[in-house]
PDB file of C-alpha atoms in Angstrom:
ATOM      1  CA  MET E   1      92.114  93.383 101.725  1.00  0.00           C
ATOM      2  CA  GLU E   2      88.028  94.459 100.889  1.00  0.00           C
ATOM      3  CA  LYS E   3      88.732  97.160 103.042  1.00  0.00           C
ATOM      4  CA  VAL E   4      90.945  98.454 102.910  1.00  0.00           C
ATOM      5  CA  ALA E   5      90.261  99.107  98.722  1.00  0.00           C
ATOM      6  CA  ILE E   6      87.523 100.519 100.856  1.00  0.00           C
ATOM      7  CA  VAL E   7      88.932 102.923 102.249  1.00  0.00           C
ATOM      8  CA  VAL E   8      91.567 103.968  99.816  1.00  0.00           C
ATOM      9  CA  VAL E   9      88.900 104.522  97.447  1.00  0.00           C
ATOM     10  CA  ILE E  10      86.682 106.958 100.632  1.00  0.00           C
ATOM     11  CA  THR E  11      90.790 108.655 100.708  1.00  0.00           C
ATOM     12  CA  LEU E  12      90.600 109.549  96.776  1.00  0.00           C
ATOM     13  CA  ALA E  13      86.995 110.791  96.735  1.00  0.00           C
ATOM     14  CA  VAL E  14      86.778 112.770  99.684  1.00  0.00           C
ATOM     15  CA  ALA E  15      89.700 114.691  98.402  1.00  0.00           C
ATOM     16  CA  LEU E  16      88.727 114.937  94.933  1.00  0.00           C
ATOM     17  CA  ILE E  17      85.668 116.451  96.890  1.00  0.00           C
ATOM     18  CA  VAL E  18      87.780 119.098  98.455  1.00  0.00           C
ATOM     19  CA  HIS E  19      89.013 119.726  95.946  1.00  0.00           C
ATOM     20  CA  LEU E  20      85.793 120.095  93.980  1.00  0.00           C
ATOM     21  CA  PHE E  21      84.183 121.953  95.744  1.00  0.00           C
ATOM     22  CA  GLY E  22      87.463 124.352  95.830  1.00  0.00           C
ATOM     23  CA  ARG E  23      88.441 124.857  92.328  1.00  0.00           C
ATOM     24  CA  ALA E  24      87.147 129.149  92.788  1.00  0.00           C
ATOM     25  CA  ARG E  25      89.578 129.052  95.390  1.00  0.00           C
ATOM     26  CA  PRO E  26      93.160 131.198  94.299  1.00  0.00           C
ATOM     27  CA  ALA E  27      95.740 128.281  93.337  1.00  0.00           C
ATOM     28  CA  ALA E  28      98.187 129.023  96.764  1.00  0.00           C
ATOM     29  CA  GLN E  29      95.132 128.308  98.787  1.00  0.00           C
ATOM     30  CA  GLN E  30      93.567 124.804  96.313  1.00  0.00           C
ATOM     31  CA  LEU E  31      97.065 123.587  97.644  1.00  0.00           C
ATOM     32  CA  LYS E  32      96.492 124.136 100.719  1.00  0.00           C
ATOM     33  CA  ARG E  33      93.105 122.274 100.310  1.00  0.00           C
ATOM     34  CA  THR E  34      94.814 119.222  98.456  1.00  0.00           C
ATOM     35  CA  THR E  35      97.045 118.895 100.947  1.00  0.00           C
ATOM     36  CA  ILE E  36      94.501 118.511 103.568  1.00  0.00           C
ATOM     37  CA  ALA E  37      92.563 116.153 101.862  1.00  0.00           C
ATOM     38  CA  ALA E  38      95.369 114.379 101.375  1.00  0.00           C
ATOM     39  CA  ILE E  39      96.152 113.756 105.638  1.00  0.00           C
ATOM     40  CA  ALA E  40      92.957 113.825 106.237  1.00  0.00           C
ATOM     41  CA  ALA E  41      90.658 111.539 103.836  1.00  0.00           C
ATOM     42  CA  ALA E  42      92.338 108.500 105.073  1.00  0.00           C
ATOM     43  CA  ILE E  43      91.074 108.999 108.410  1.00  0.00           C
ATOM     44  CA  ALA E  44      87.665 109.798 107.326  1.00  0.00           C
ATOM     45  CA  GLY E  45      88.350 106.648 105.073  1.00  0.00           C
ATOM     46  CA  SER E  46      88.404 104.640 107.781  1.00  0.00           C
ATOM     47  CA  VAL E  47      85.978 105.818 109.357  1.00  0.00           C
ATOM     48  CA  THR E  48      83.607 105.111 107.541  1.00  0.00           C
ATOM     49  CA  VAL E  49      84.186 101.884 106.221  1.00  0.00           C
ATOM     50  CA  TYR E  50      85.360  99.832 109.829  1.00  0.00           C
ATOM     51  CA  GLY E  51      82.258 102.259 111.537  1.00  0.00           C
ATOM     52  CA  LEU E  52      80.418  99.908 108.740  1.00  0.00           C
ATOM     53  CA  GLU E  53      81.112  97.093 110.884  1.00  0.00           C
ATOM     54  CA  TYR E  54      80.527  98.260 114.382  1.00  0.00           C
ATOM     55  CA  LEU E  55      77.917  96.272 115.387  1.00  0.00           C
ATOM     56  CA  THR E  56      80.043  93.046 114.891  1.00  0.00           C
ATOM     57  CA  GLY E  57      83.652  93.940 115.602  1.00  0.00           C
ATOM     58  CA  SER E  58      85.748  95.102 118.434  1.00  0.00           C
ATOM     59  CA  ASP E  59      84.928  98.852 119.121  1.00  0.00           C
ATOM     60  CA  THR E  60      88.912  98.897 120.703  1.00  0.00           C
ATOM     61  CA  GLU E  61      90.067  96.885 117.268  1.00  0.00           C
ATOM     62  CA  LEU E  62      88.576  99.225 114.734  1.00  0.00           C
ATOM     63  CA  VAL E  63      90.204 102.615 116.191  1.00  0.00           C
ATOM     64  CA  ASP E  64      93.597 100.804 116.716  1.00  0.00           C
ATOM     65  CA  GLN E  65      93.036 100.375 112.959  1.00  0.00           C
ATOM     66  CA  ALA E  66      91.873 103.927 112.076  1.00  0.00           C
ATOM     67  CA  VAL E  67      95.409 104.965 114.280  1.00  0.00           C
ATOM     68  CA  SER E  68      97.446 102.741 112.644  1.00  0.00           C
ATOM     69  CA  GLU E  69      95.961 104.011 108.825  1.00  0.00           C
ATOM     70  CA  ALA E  70      96.195 107.712 110.015  1.00  0.00           C
ATOM     71  CA  ARG E  71     100.182 107.090 111.897  1.00  0.00           C
ATOM     72  CA  ALA E  72     101.375 105.776 108.240  1.00  0.00           C
ATOM     73  CA  LEU E  73     100.850 108.899 107.302  1.00  0.00           C
ATOM     74  CA  PRO E  74     103.255 111.455 106.111  1.00  0.00           C
ATOM     75  CA  LEU E  75     103.994 113.009 109.166  1.00  0.00           C
ATOM     76  CA  VAL E  76     101.371 112.317 111.085  1.00  0.00           C
ATOM     77  CA  GLY E  77     103.317 109.667 113.028  1.00  0.00           C
ATOM     78  CA  LEU E  78     105.562 112.602 114.619  1.00  0.00           C
ATOM     79  CA  VAL E  79     103.139 114.603 115.395  1.00  0.00           C
ATOM     80  CA  LEU E  80     101.211 112.674 117.423  1.00  0.00           C
ATOM     81  CA  ASP E  81     103.911 111.622 119.153  1.00  0.00           C
ATOM     82  CA  ASP E  82     105.424 115.061 119.164  1.00  0.00           C
ATOM     83  CA  VAL E  83     101.981 116.833 120.667  1.00  0.00           C
ATOM     84  CA  PRO E  84     100.965 116.118 124.096  1.00  0.00           C
ATOM     85  CA  GLY E  85      97.632 114.391 123.873  1.00  0.00           C
ATOM     86  CA  ALA E  86      97.363 114.231 120.377  1.00  0.00           C
ATOM     87  CA  GLU E  87      97.136 110.474 120.161  1.00  0.00           C
ATOM     88  CA  ALA E  88      94.605 110.190 123.137  1.00  0.00           C
ATOM     89  CA  ARG E  89      92.182 113.274 120.837  1.00  0.00           C
ATOM     90  CA  LEU E  90      92.863 111.305 117.413  1.00  0.00           C
ATOM     91  CA  ARG E  91      91.378 107.777 119.608  1.00  0.00           C
ATOM     92  CA  LYS E  92      88.138 109.883 121.344  1.00  0.00           C
ATOM     93  CA  SER E  93      87.679 111.386 118.002  1.00  0.00           C
ATOM     94  CA  LEU E  94      87.590 107.771 116.745  1.00  0.00           C
ATOM     95  CA  SER E  95      85.543 105.928 119.060  1.00  0.00           C
ATOM     96  CA  GLU E  96      83.396 108.462 119.060  1.00  0.00           C
ATOM     97  CA  GLU E  97      82.841 108.783 114.518  1.00  0.00           C
ATOM     98  CA  LEU E  98      82.218 105.382 115.316  1.00  0.00           C
ATOM     99  CA  ARG E  99      78.892 105.351 118.060  1.00  0.00           C
ATOM    100  CA  SER E 100      77.879 108.953 116.406  1.00  0.00           C
ATOM    101  CA  PRO E 101      78.334 109.690 112.892  1.00  0.00           C
ATOM    102  CA  THR E 102      78.273 112.617 112.392  1.00  0.00           C
ATOM    103  CA  THR E 103      75.846 113.936 110.226  1.00  0.00           C
ATOM    104  CA  GLN E 104      76.451 118.255 109.893  1.00  0.00           C
ATOM    105  CA  GLY E 105      80.475 118.735 109.166  1.00  0.00           C
ATOM    106  CA  PRO E 106      83.237 116.735 108.429  1.00  0.00           C
ATOM    107  CA  PRO E 107      83.760 113.165 110.852  1.00  0.00           C
ATOM    108  CA  ARG E 108      85.784 114.494 113.796  1.00  0.00           C
ATOM    109  CA  PRO E 109      88.544 112.270 112.679  1.00  0.00           C
ATOM    110  CA  LEU E 110      88.583 114.739 109.879  1.00  0.00           C
ATOM    111  CA  ALA E 111      88.432 118.118 112.159  1.00  0.00           C
ATOM    112  CA  LEU E 112      91.393 116.842 114.925  1.00  0.00           C
ATOM    113  CA  MET E 113      93.854 116.297 111.635  1.00  0.00           C
ATOM    114  CA  THR E 114      93.094 119.157 110.093  1.00  0.00           C
ATOM    115  CA  GLU E 115      93.949 121.355 112.888  1.00  0.00           C
ATOM    116  CA  LEU E 116      97.410 119.445 114.047  1.00  0.00           C
ATOM    117  CA  ARG E 117      98.457 119.776 110.515  1.00  0.00           C
ATOM    118  CA  ALA E 118      97.783 123.898 110.784  1.00  0.00           C
ATOM    119  CA  THR E 119      98.398 123.916 114.587  1.00  0.00           C
ATOM    120  CA  GLN E 120     101.522 121.548 114.305  1.00  0.00           C
ATOM    121  CA  ILE E 121     103.378 120.277 110.959  1.00  0.00           C
ATOM    122  CA  VAL E 122     102.202 123.687 108.599  1.00  0.00           C
ATOM    123  CA  PRO E 123     103.720 126.119 110.984  1.00  0.00           C
ATOM    124  CA  ALA E 124     107.243 123.679 111.273  1.00  0.00           C
ATOM    125  CA  LEU E 125     107.418 123.363 107.607  1.00  0.00           C
ATOM    126  CA  LYS E 126     106.895 127.262 107.430  1.00  0.00           C
ATOM    127  CA  ALA E 127     109.544 127.747 110.568  1.00  0.00           C
ATOM    128  CA  THR E 128     112.201 125.026 109.433  1.00  0.00           C
ATOM    129  CA  ASP E 129     115.406 126.756 106.940  1.00  0.00           C
ATOM    130  CA  ALA E 130     114.696 127.261 103.414  1.00  0.00           C
ATOM    131  CA  ALA E 131     118.155 124.266 102.931  1.00  0.00           C
ATOM    132  CA  ASP E 132     115.910 121.662 104.390  1.00  0.00           C
ATOM    133  CA  ALA E 133     113.098 123.116 102.606  1.00  0.00           C
ATOM    134  CA  GLN E 134     114.612 122.536  99.167  1.00  0.00           C
ATOM    135  CA  ALA E 135     115.565 119.646  99.766  1.00  0.00           C
ATOM    136  CA  VAL E 136     111.693 118.284  99.790  1.00  0.00           C
ATOM    137  CA  LEU E 137     111.188 119.954  96.926  1.00  0.00           C
ATOM    138  CA  THR E 138     114.339 118.226  95.965  1.00  0.00           C
ATOM    139  CA  ALA E 139     113.097 114.507  96.558  1.00  0.00           C
ATOM    140  CA  ARG E 140     110.095 115.122  95.259  1.00  0.00           C
ATOM    141  CA  LEU E 141     110.925 116.699  91.829  1.00  0.00           C
ATOM    142  CA  ALA E 142     113.440 113.376  91.820  1.00  0.00           C
ATOM    143  CA  LEU E 143     110.357 111.191  92.579  1.00  0.00           C
ATOM    144  CA  MET E 144     107.938 112.985  89.881  1.00  0.00           C
ATOM    145  CA  SER E 145     110.646 113.366  87.382  1.00  0.00           C
ATOM    146  CA  HIS E 146     110.592 108.912  87.654  1.00  0.00           C
ATOM    147  CA  LEU E 147     107.028 108.192  88.433  1.00  0.00           C
ATOM    148  CA  LYS E 148     106.533 111.055  84.842  1.00  0.00           C
ATOM    149  CA  SER E 149     108.368 108.070  82.877  1.00  0.00           C
ATOM    150  CA  VAL E 150     107.881 105.276  84.262  1.00  0.00           C
ATOM    151  CA  ASP E 151     104.070 105.817  86.168  1.00  0.00           C
ATOM    152  CA  PRO E 152     102.527 108.704  84.444  1.00  0.00           C
ATOM    153  CA  THR E 153      99.512 108.194  87.137  1.00  0.00           C
ATOM    154  CA  THR E 154     100.482 108.176  90.332  1.00  0.00           C
ATOM    155  CA  CYS E 155     103.026 111.493  89.130  1.00  0.00           C
ATOM    156  CA  ARG E 156      99.476 113.058  88.950  1.00  0.00           C
ATOM    157  CA  GLU E 157      98.063 111.520  92.098  1.00  0.00           C
ATOM    158  CA  LEU E 158     101.659 112.356  94.036  1.00  0.00           C
ATOM    159  CA  VAL E 159     100.589 116.274  92.144  1.00  0.00           C
ATOM    160  CA  LEU E 160      96.735 115.505  93.664  1.00  0.00           C
ATOM    161  CA  ILE E 161      96.759 113.871  97.435  1.00  0.00           C
ATOM    162  CA  GLY E 162     100.229 112.426  97.823  1.00  0.00           C
ATOM    163  CA  ILE E 163     101.072 108.060  96.912  1.00  0.00           C
ATOM    164  CA  GLN E 164      98.223 106.672  98.062  1.00  0.00           C
ATOM    165  CA  ARG E 165      99.883 102.979  98.429  1.00  0.00           C
ATOM    166  CA  GLY E 166     103.636 103.204  98.328  1.00  0.00           C
ATOM    167  CA  GLU E 167     103.489  99.943  98.637  1.00  0.00           C
ATOM    168  CA  LYS E 168     102.625  99.500  94.274  1.00  0.00           C
ATOM    169  CA  LEU E 169     105.434 101.405  93.606  1.00  0.00           C
ATOM    170  CA  ASP E 170     107.980  99.787  91.500  1.00  0.00           C
ATOM    171  CA  ALA E 171     111.565  99.963  93.523  1.00  0.00           C
ATOM    172  CA  THR E 172     113.306 103.231  92.630  1.00  0.00           C
ATOM    173  CA  ALA E 173     110.014 104.864  93.179  1.00  0.00           C
ATOM    174  CA  GLN E 174     109.574 103.152  96.789  1.00  0.00           C
ATOM    175  CA  LYS E 175     113.980 104.450  97.213  1.00  0.00           C
ATOM    176  CA  LEU E 176     112.763 108.074  95.740  1.00  0.00           C
ATOM    177  CA  MET E 177     110.199 108.673  98.495  1.00  0.00           C
ATOM    178  CA  ARG E 178     111.714 107.714 101.338  1.00  0.00           C
ATOM    179  CA  ASP E 179     114.405 110.098 100.361  1.00  0.00           C
ATOM    180  CA  MET E 180     110.823 112.538 100.493  1.00  0.00           C
ATOM    181  CA  LEU E 181     109.789 111.075 103.531  1.00  0.00           C
ATOM    182  CA  THR E 182     112.831 111.611 105.514  1.00  0.00           C
ATOM    183  CA  ALA E 183     113.061 115.104 103.845  1.00  0.00           C
ATOM    184  CA  MET E 184     109.951 116.087 105.224  1.00  0.00           C
ATOM    185  CA  GLU E 185     110.232 115.136 109.035  1.00  0.00           C
ATOM    186  CA  LYS E 186     114.130 116.369 108.632  1.00  0.00           C
ATOM    187  CA  ALA E 187     112.040 120.176 107.379  1.00  0.00           C
ATOM    188  CA  TYR E 188     109.532 119.196 110.294  1.00  0.00           C
ATOM    189  CA  ARG E 189     112.224 118.159 112.918  1.00  0.00           C
ATOM    190  CA  ALA E 190     113.948 121.863 112.210  1.00  0.00           C
ATOM    191  CA  GLY E 191     110.957 124.052 112.343  1.00  0.00           C
ATOM    192  CA  ARG E 192     109.625 122.241 115.596  1.00  0.00           C
ATOM    193  CA  ALA E 193     112.921 123.225 117.690  1.00  0.00           C
ATOM    194  CA  ALA E 194     113.268 126.617 116.310  1.00  0.00           C
ATOM    195  CA  LEU E 195     110.153 127.189 116.915  1.00  0.00           C
ATOM    196  CA  LYS E 196     110.595 125.703 120.027  1.00  0.00           C
ATOM    197  CA  ALA E 197     113.533 128.325 120.391  1.00  0.00           C
ATOM    198  CA  SER E 198     111.477 131.083 120.051  1.00  0.00           C
ATOM    199  CA  THR E 199     113.503 131.700 117.344  1.00  0.00           C
ATOM    200  CA  THR E 200     111.285 134.382 115.346  1.00  0.00           C
ATOM    201  CA  PRO E 201     109.974 132.692 112.115  1.00  0.00           C
ATOM    202  CA  PRO E 202     111.221 133.223 108.425  1.00  0.00           C
ATOM    203  CA  PRO E 203     108.671 136.299 107.182  1.00  0.00           C
ATOM    204  CA  ALA E 204     105.546 134.002 105.807  1.00  0.00           C
ATOM    205  CA  LEU E 205     104.316 133.776 102.010  1.00  0.00           C
ATOM    206  CA  GLY E 206     100.619 135.031 101.567  1.00  0.00           C
ATOM    207  CA  ASP E 207      98.079 133.852  98.912  1.00  0.00           C
ATOM    208  CA  ALA E 208      99.227 137.066  96.996  1.00  0.00           C
ATOM    209  CA  ASP E 209     102.225 137.576  97.815  1.00  0.00           C
ATOM    210  CA  VAL E 210     102.581 133.012  96.092  1.00  0.00           C
ATOM    211  CA  THR E 211     100.739 133.668  93.122  1.00  0.00           C
ATOM    212  CA  ALA E 212     102.812 137.061  92.530  1.00  0.00           C
ATOM    213  CA  VAL E 213     106.359 134.814  93.480  1.00  0.00           C
ATOM    214  CA  LEU E 214     105.065 131.977  91.308  1.00  0.00           C
ATOM    215  CA  GLY E 215     104.721 134.448  88.006  1.00  0.00           C
ATOM    216  CA  GLU E 216     108.041 135.977  87.982  1.00  0.00           C
ATOM    217  CA  ALA E 217     109.570 132.443  88.438  1.00  0.00           C
ATOM    218  CA  GLY E 218     108.157 131.440  85.305  1.00  0.00           C
ATOM    219  CA  LEU E 219     104.917 130.261  85.925  1.00  0.00           C
ATOM    220  CA  THR E 220     102.073 131.692  83.442  1.00  0.00           C
ATOM    221  CA  PRO E 221      97.811 132.547  83.443  1.00  0.00           C
ATOM    222  CA  ALA E 222      98.147 129.670  81.479  1.00  0.00           C
ATOM    223  CA  ASP E 223      99.581 127.259  84.677  1.00  0.00           C
ATOM    224  CA  PHE E 224      97.136 129.276  86.799  1.00  0.00           C
ATOM    225  CA  GLU E 225      94.362 128.192  85.486  1.00  0.00           C
ATOM    226  CA  LYS E 226      95.453 124.852  85.211  1.00  0.00           C
ATOM    227  CA  LEU E 227      96.016 124.790  88.615  1.00  0.00           C
ATOM    228  CA  ARG E 228      92.198 126.382  89.565  1.00  0.00           C
ATOM    229  CA  THR E 229      90.935 123.313  87.179  1.00  0.00           C
ATOM    230  CA  LEU E 230      94.100 120.730  88.685  1.00  0.00           C
ATOM    231  CA  GLN E 231      91.290 117.461  89.091  1.00  0.00           C
ATOM    232  CA  ARG E 232      90.854 117.586  85.210  1.00  0.00           C
ATOM    233  CA  LEU E 233      94.406 118.131  83.812  1.00  0.00           C
ATOM    234  CA  SER E 234      95.182 114.557  82.251  1.00  0.00           C
ATOM    235  CA  ASN E 235      98.477 112.570  83.757  1.00  0.00           C
ATOM    236  CA  GLU E 236     100.777 113.843  82.152  1.00  0.00           C
ATOM    237  CA  GLU E 237      99.721 117.859  82.375  1.00  0.00           C
ATOM    238  CA  ALA E 238      98.661 117.217  86.020  1.00  0.00           C
ATOM    239  CA  CYS E 239     102.828 116.084  85.834  1.00  0.00           C
ATOM    240  CA  ASP E 240     104.443 118.588  85.159  1.00  0.00           C
ATOM    241  CA  LEU E 241     102.809 121.287  86.382  1.00  0.00           C
ATOM    242  CA  GLY E 242     103.833 119.519  90.437  1.00  0.00           C
ATOM    243  CA  ILE E 243     107.632 119.663  88.290  1.00  0.00           C
ATOM    244  CA  LYS E 244     106.981 123.388  86.975  1.00  0.00           C
ATOM    245  CA  LEU E 245     105.909 124.053  90.668  1.00  0.00           C
ATOM    246  CA  ASN E 246     108.477 122.541  92.375  1.00  0.00           C
ATOM    247  CA  GLU E 247     111.155 123.729  90.714  1.00  0.00           C
ATOM    248  CA  ALA E 248     110.075 127.151  91.394  1.00  0.00           C
ATOM    249  CA  PRO E 249     112.397 128.758  93.758  1.00  0.00           C
ATOM    250  CA  GLY E 250     115.004 127.384  91.857  1.00  0.00           C
ATOM    251  CA  LYS E 251     114.362 130.313  89.113  1.00  0.00           C
ATOM    252  CA  LEU E 252     114.027 132.694  92.109  1.00  0.00           C
ATOM    253  CA  PRO E 253     116.939 135.031  93.759  1.00  0.00           C
ATOM    254  CA  ALA E 254     117.831 133.434  97.451  1.00  0.00           C
ATOM    255  CA  ASP E 255     115.755 136.159  99.524  1.00  0.00           C
ATOM    256  CA  LYS E 256     112.712 134.542  97.786  1.00  0.00           C
ATOM    257  CA  ALA E 257     113.684 131.267  96.364  1.00  0.00           C
ATOM    258  CA  GLY E 258     114.391 130.371 100.889  1.00  0.00           C
ATOM    259  CA  SER E 259     110.269 131.806 101.475  1.00  0.00           C
ATOM    260  CA  LEU E 260     109.013 130.233  98.082  1.00  0.00           C
ATOM    261  CA  ALA E 261     110.715 126.742  98.511  1.00  0.00           C
ATOM    262  CA  ARG E 262     109.008 126.269 102.453  1.00  0.00           C
ATOM    263  CA  TYR E 263     105.358 127.373 101.493  1.00  0.00           C
ATOM    264  CA  LEU E 264     105.729 124.679  99.122  1.00  0.00           C
ATOM    265  CA  ALA E 265     107.142 122.444 101.821  1.00  0.00           C
ATOM    266  CA  ALA E 266     104.156 122.829 103.492  1.00  0.00           C
ATOM    267  CA  ALA E 267     101.330 123.909 101.628  1.00  0.00           C
ATOM    268  CA  GLN E 268     101.991 120.638  98.781  1.00  0.00           C
TER     269      GLN E 268
END
């Protein structure tokens, strides 16, 4: 249990470091960095904690545990199953990191998970259809709205780095979280199928485009300033901002709403 707690702490710390070092970046790019932290930090945390026990523990057992931790993260298990050789690469990177920890640059598992997210998850979500992307945001909004009233601290966690320990949620929130993960998986599958079919992907929004479109949806200069200093916001402020972001596509015409929904589904 102590090891699990340390992994959670390291996960939060790594994600926070990404926020702190990225706070001067454009707001839309900051959203991307947050998601990378949420996916990769748990792997880094697992490597750090279990690496401390390398001299006394079984290498295979530690790698198995870290892979299990990775598979519990949203969409990661699907990617490890979908991409030939991905799990083998993850196991190799974990084993190498345990034996010879990285001293410069990101740990090997973190670098790999960042790569898989950039090359597999993000393109799939950006290629999904507008309805599936909007379904992700709708499910996320339902979870945020519930957490705002019963657990603002976890709502803030969801906005910043994603919920790290789903078992701590109340029964309603756990159900809403399952709904959100189901919507994410459906959107990922649909986008991946579209890419395999060589369907021309919908036009992608760049950071500058997203900033402009969010402005059209009602985000103010004060909101963008909050995005740049997201980690400093109170629980209530962060939750309200997350809700406002995910509501934004619904305030736009259909052509822009779909593009923004895809971007937000992939970015958060």
